[in-house]
Backbone as numpy.savetxt, mean C-alpha at the origin, in Angstrom:
# Nx Ny Nz CAx CAy CAz Cx Cy Cz
-21.11 18.97 -4.61 -20.56 18.80 -3.32 -19.26 19.61 -3.55
-19.06 21.10 -2.12 -17.60 21.57 -2.39 -16.68 20.83 -1.86
-15.45 20.80 -1.46 -14.79 19.92 -1.07 -15.00 20.48 0.67
-15.15 21.94 0.40 -15.15 22.09 1.98 -16.55 21.46 2.74
-17.65 20.88 2.24 -18.38 20.70 2.94 -18.19 18.79 3.38
-17.14 18.40 2.77 -16.72 17.20 3.03 -15.88 16.95 4.45
-16.13 15.86 4.82 -15.13 15.87 5.91 -14.53 14.15 5.98
-13.44 14.15 6.14 -12.75 12.65 6.29 -12.25 12.34 7.56
-12.54 11.66 8.58 -11.91 10.66 9.42 -11.19 9.16 9.34
-9.78 9.45 9.20 -8.85 8.70 8.91 -8.76 7.83 10.45
-9.18 6.29 10.17 -8.87 5.52 11.36 -8.04 4.68 10.89
-7.01 4.54 10.01 -5.91 3.47 9.50 -5.44 4.04 8.60
-4.13 3.97 8.34 -3.29 4.76 7.48 -2.05 4.08 7.17
-1.75 2.90 6.57 -0.50 2.18 7.23 0.12 1.80 6.18
0.97 1.42 6.19 2.58 0.76 4.62 3.07 -0.73 5.55
2.60 -1.41 4.78 3.61 -2.45 5.05 4.20 -3.28 4.30
5.58 -3.55 4.22 6.62 -4.07 3.26 5.96 -5.43 2.87
5.92 -5.81 1.51 5.32 -7.08 1.07 6.42 -7.84 0.44
7.36 -6.98 -0.37 8.61 -7.74 -0.60 9.68 -6.59 -0.56
10.82 -6.96 -1.00 12.01 -5.61 -0.94 11.62 -4.28 -1.77
10.61 -4.55 -2.96 10.31 -3.34 -3.54 8.82 -2.92 -4.10
8.08 -3.61 -2.91 6.39 -3.41 -2.96 5.93 -3.14 -1.52
5.34 -1.93 -1.11 4.25 -2.13 -0.21 3.11 -1.97 -0.18
2.46 -2.64 0.80 0.89 -2.61 0.77 0.50 -0.94 1.45
0.09 -0.25 1.17 -1.00 0.89 1.53 -2.55 0.59 2.07
-2.73 0.82 2.97 -3.87 0.58 3.42 -4.68 1.75 4.09
-5.46 2.22 3.77 -6.61 3.00 4.41 -7.86 2.53 4.47
-8.35 3.40 5.74 -9.65 3.03 6.28 -9.99 4.34 7.09
-11.63 5.06 6.86 -12.00 6.18 7.50 -12.97 5.88 7.33
-13.85 7.17 7.58 -15.45 7.63 7.00 -15.33 8.98 6.65
-16.40 9.05 5.44 -16.34 9.97 4.42 -17.71 10.40 4.99
-18.08 11.50 5.95 -19.43 12.31 5.89 -19.33 12.73 4.74
-20.84 12.88 4.44 -21.74 13.48 2.95 -20.71 12.70 2.05
-20.58 11.53 1.73 -19.73 10.83 0.90 -20.28 11.32 -0.48
-19.09 11.92 -1.64 -19.85 11.86 -2.83 -20.10 11.16 -3.87
-21.25 11.33 -4.63 -21.00 10.21 -5.83 -20.04 9.96 -6.26
-19.44 9.03 -6.91 -18.26 8.38 -7.68 -18.65 7.56 -8.47
-17.59 7.87 -9.52 -17.69 6.50 -11.04 -16.83 5.91 -10.54
-15.65 6.54 -10.01 -14.20 5.68 -10.19 -13.67 5.42 -9.10
-13.28 4.66 -8.35 -12.67 3.77 -7.24 -11.59 4.88 -6.96
-11.61 5.01 -5.61 -10.34 6.03 -4.98 -9.13 5.52 -5.49
-8.14 6.95 -5.70 -6.74 7.02 -6.20 -5.91 7.05 -5.10
-4.56 6.74 -5.09 -3.77 7.02 -3.90 -2.74 8.04 -4.81
-2.56 9.26 -4.54 -1.41 10.08 -4.82 -0.26 10.04 -3.83
0.84 9.85 -4.57 2.07 9.62 -4.14 3.10 10.79 -4.88
3.81 11.48 -3.77 4.77 12.51 -4.18 5.95 12.19 -3.48
7.20 11.44 -4.19 8.40 10.88 -3.65 9.03 12.20 -2.99
10.20 11.68 -2.56 11.26 12.72 -2.21 11.60 13.35 -3.39
11.46 12.41 -4.20 12.70 13.32 -5.37 11.54 13.91 -5.93
10.42 14.36 -5.73 9.48 15.34 -6.40 8.89 14.36 -7.27
8.64 13.38 -7.59 7.97 12.45 -8.92 6.89 12.55 -8.21
5.33 12.58 -8.56 4.40 12.09 -8.29 3.47 11.15 -9.37
3.06 10.22 -8.85 2.49 8.83 -9.31 0.75 8.79 -8.78
0.20 8.39 -9.56 -0.97 7.84 -9.22 -1.59 6.05 -9.01
-2.04 5.91 -8.06 -2.01 4.22 -7.74 -3.47 3.93 -7.94
-3.91 2.71 -8.87 -5.49 2.57 -8.62 -5.13 1.45 -7.69
-6.51 1.34 -6.68 -6.54 0.26 -5.76 -6.37 -0.98 -6.26
-5.45 -1.89 -4.98 -6.04 -3.45 -5.61 -7.43 -4.26 -5.17
-7.84 -3.27 -4.16 -9.33 -3.46 -3.08 -9.54 -1.95 -2.92
-10.96 -2.07 -3.05 -11.75 -0.58 -2.55 -12.89 -0.64 -2.25
-13.35 -0.50 -1.46 -14.95 -0.07 -0.88 -15.62 1.33 -0.31
-16.39 1.49 -0.58 -17.25 2.53 -0.20 -18.59 2.49 0.11
-19.08 2.35 0.79 -20.49 2.38 1.71 -21.06 2.63 2.84
-21.91 3.40 2.39 -22.44 4.47 3.73 -21.15 5.05 4.20
-20.72 5.54 3.53 -19.47 6.57 4.26 -18.36 5.82 4.67
-18.10 4.49 4.79 -17.31 4.00 5.15 -16.41 3.36 3.96
-15.04 3.99 3.96 -14.13 4.08 2.96 -12.96 3.07 3.60
-12.60 1.50 2.38 -11.14 0.75 2.77 -10.55 0.71 1.69
-9.37 0.86 1.67 -9.01 0.98 0.20 -7.24 0.00 0.34
-6.85 -0.68 -0.41 -5.67 -1.20 -0.40 -4.91 -0.73 -1.88
-3.49 -0.33 -1.62 -2.62 -0.01 -2.90 -1.75 -0.91 -2.74
-0.82 -1.44 -3.76 0.32 -1.98 -4.02 1.20 -0.61 -4.73
2.26 -0.26 -3.94 3.14 0.91 -4.21 4.37 0.28 -4.29
5.45 1.02 -5.49 6.83 0.77 -5.29 7.22 1.29 -3.80
7.99 0.40 -3.11 8.41 0.91 -1.99 9.17 2.27 -2.18
10.50 2.40 -3.00 11.12 3.81 -3.53 10.07 4.86 -3.09
8.58 4.83 -4.22 7.56 5.62 -4.10 7.57 6.15 -2.59
7.11 4.86 -1.68 6.85 5.20 -0.72 7.75 5.86 0.71
8.70 5.43 0.24 9.95 5.91 1.32 9.92 7.37 1.46
9.11 7.86 2.62 9.47 9.44 2.77 8.64 10.04 1.82
7.90 9.97 1.45 6.91 10.38 0.35 5.75 11.03 1.13
5.30 11.77 0.31 3.93 12.88 1.06 2.65 11.96 0.26
1.32 11.33 0.55 0.30 10.84 0.20 -1.26 11.67 0.16
-1.75 11.71 -0.49 -3.62 12.33 -0.67 -4.03 11.11 -1.35
-5.39 11.20 -0.97 -6.44 10.40 -1.06 -7.58 11.18 -2.26
-7.20 10.60 -3.59 -8.36 11.32 -4.25 -9.71 10.32 -4.30
-11.03 10.96 -3.87 -12.28 10.27 -3.63 -13.41 10.91 -4.35
-13.95 10.74 -5.91 -15.20 11.28 -6.14 -14.75 12.91 -6.38
-14.18 13.34 -6.78 -13.67 14.72 -6.74 -13.10 15.35 -5.72
-12.96 14.70 -4.82 -12.17 15.60 -3.44 -10.46 15.17 -3.53
-9.98 16.00 -3.04 -8.50 15.65 -2.60 -7.94 15.72 -1.39
-7.87 14.22 -0.45 -7.74 14.28 0.83 -6.33 14.44 1.11
-5.68 15.09 1.74 -4.31 14.92 2.14 -4.27 14.15 3.02
-3.03 13.20 3.47 -2.95 12.33 4.28 -1.70 12.61 5.27
-2.21 12.47 6.44 -0.85 12.53 7.58 0.45 11.26 7.01
1.55 11.47 8.06 2.23 10.29 7.73 1.66 8.74 8.02
1.95 8.09 7.78 1.07 6.62 7.86 1.39 6.06 9.20
0.81 5.23 9.85 0.75 4.80 10.98 2.05 4.01 10.84
2.57 3.66 12.26 4.10 2.62 11.44 3.30 1.32 11.98
3.99 0.21 11.26 3.79 -1.22 11.20 4.63 -1.86 12.32
4.53 -2.18 13.69 5.40 -3.35 14.19 5.80 -4.37 13.93
6.90 -4.35 13.55 7.27 -5.54 13.33 7.49 -5.80 12.08
7.34 -4.82 10.86 7.24 -4.80 9.51 8.71 -5.54 8.88
9.79 -4.61 8.69 10.63 -4.45 8.73 11.94 -6.37 9.14
10.88 -6.48 10.58 11.24 -7.88 10.66 11.03 -9.00 10.03
9.34 -8.86 9.42 8.74 -9.99 8.71 9.58 -9.98 7.06
10.15 -8.49 6.79 10.54 -8.55 5.53 11.97 -9.43 5.64
12.65 -9.18 6.70 14.09 -9.99 6.35 13.16 -11.02 6.74
12.79 -12.05 7.45 12.31 -13.09 7.56 12.00 -13.58 6.40
11.41 -12.70 5.62 10.62 -13.11 4.17 12.04 -13.63 3.22
13.11 -12.82 3.30 14.13 -12.61 2.37 15.23 -13.91 2.63
15.11 -14.06 4.15 15.79 -15.20 4.53 14.94 -16.62 4.13
13.80 -16.57 4.00 13.28 -17.60 3.67 13.67 -18.15 2.17
13.51 -16.80 1.53 13.66 -17.21 0.05 14.78 -17.62 -0.47
15.97 -17.30 -0.08 17.28 -17.58 0.31 17.50 -19.22 0.65
17.04 -19.51 1.57 17.09 -20.67 1.98 15.90 -21.52 1.09
15.09 -21.60 0.47 14.24 -22.19 -0.42 15.21 -22.30 -1.98
16.17 -21.37 -2.40 16.98 -21.61 -3.54 17.73 -22.26 -2.92
18.41 -22.34 -1.64 19.55 -23.13 -1.53 18.88 -25.00 -1.53
17.97 -24.77 -0.81 17.38 -26.04 -0.97 17.05 -26.93 -2.45
16.56 -25.95 -3.28 15.95 -26.50 -4.73 17.59 -26.43 -5.11
18.63 -25.86 -5.12 19.63 -25.90 -5.61 20.54 -27.46 -4.98
20.09 -27.91 -3.43 20.67 -28.93 -3.40 19.85 -30.15 -3.98
18.62 -29.85 -4.15 17.74 -30.96 -4.41 18.02 -31.52 -5.44
18.59 -30.51 -6.84 19.32 -30.92 -8.19 20.35 -31.26 -7.95
21.20 -31.19 -7.34 22.53 -31.94 -7.03 22.42 -32.81 -6.76
21.44 -33.38 -6.18 21.34 -34.94 -5.38 20.30 -35.34 -6.49
19.89 -35.20 -7.20 19.31 -35.57 -8.31 20.40 -35.85 -9.62
21.37 -34.78 -9.66 22.21 -35.03 -10.56 22.99 -36.21 -10.64
23.35 -36.71 -9.14 24.41 -37.55 -8.34 23.45 -38.83 -8.91
22.45 -39.09 -8.13 21.66 -40.46 -8.94 21.50 -41.00 -10.01
21.66 -40.09 -10.90 21.78 -40.64 -12.33 22.82 -40.43 -12.99
């Protein structure tokens, strides 16, 4: 199958911060005349600095032309990067990702929670030291 005969309808392409260093990239779409493939899809990321990296999916499914894939990508690579999806010999350029409402707030809350957990652990340790 030639790449010209394949069409890809992107339904969702989002980046969600998981930690300060990692984002979850989720892709969903329809691939008309899906090629037979022996490997899972791969996400190609070219960062603003020009470095290119290939990422294997943490989960992927291609059934009856429906593609669902998730990738963990370093946040530094994803920030301002350009993306492409490699599927069965095809290289599909991706547009900028969809914004995820509240994602920055979620990361901020997660960081605050981690600080509070560390403080609580330290206080418990101090309380245990005082009792002994």
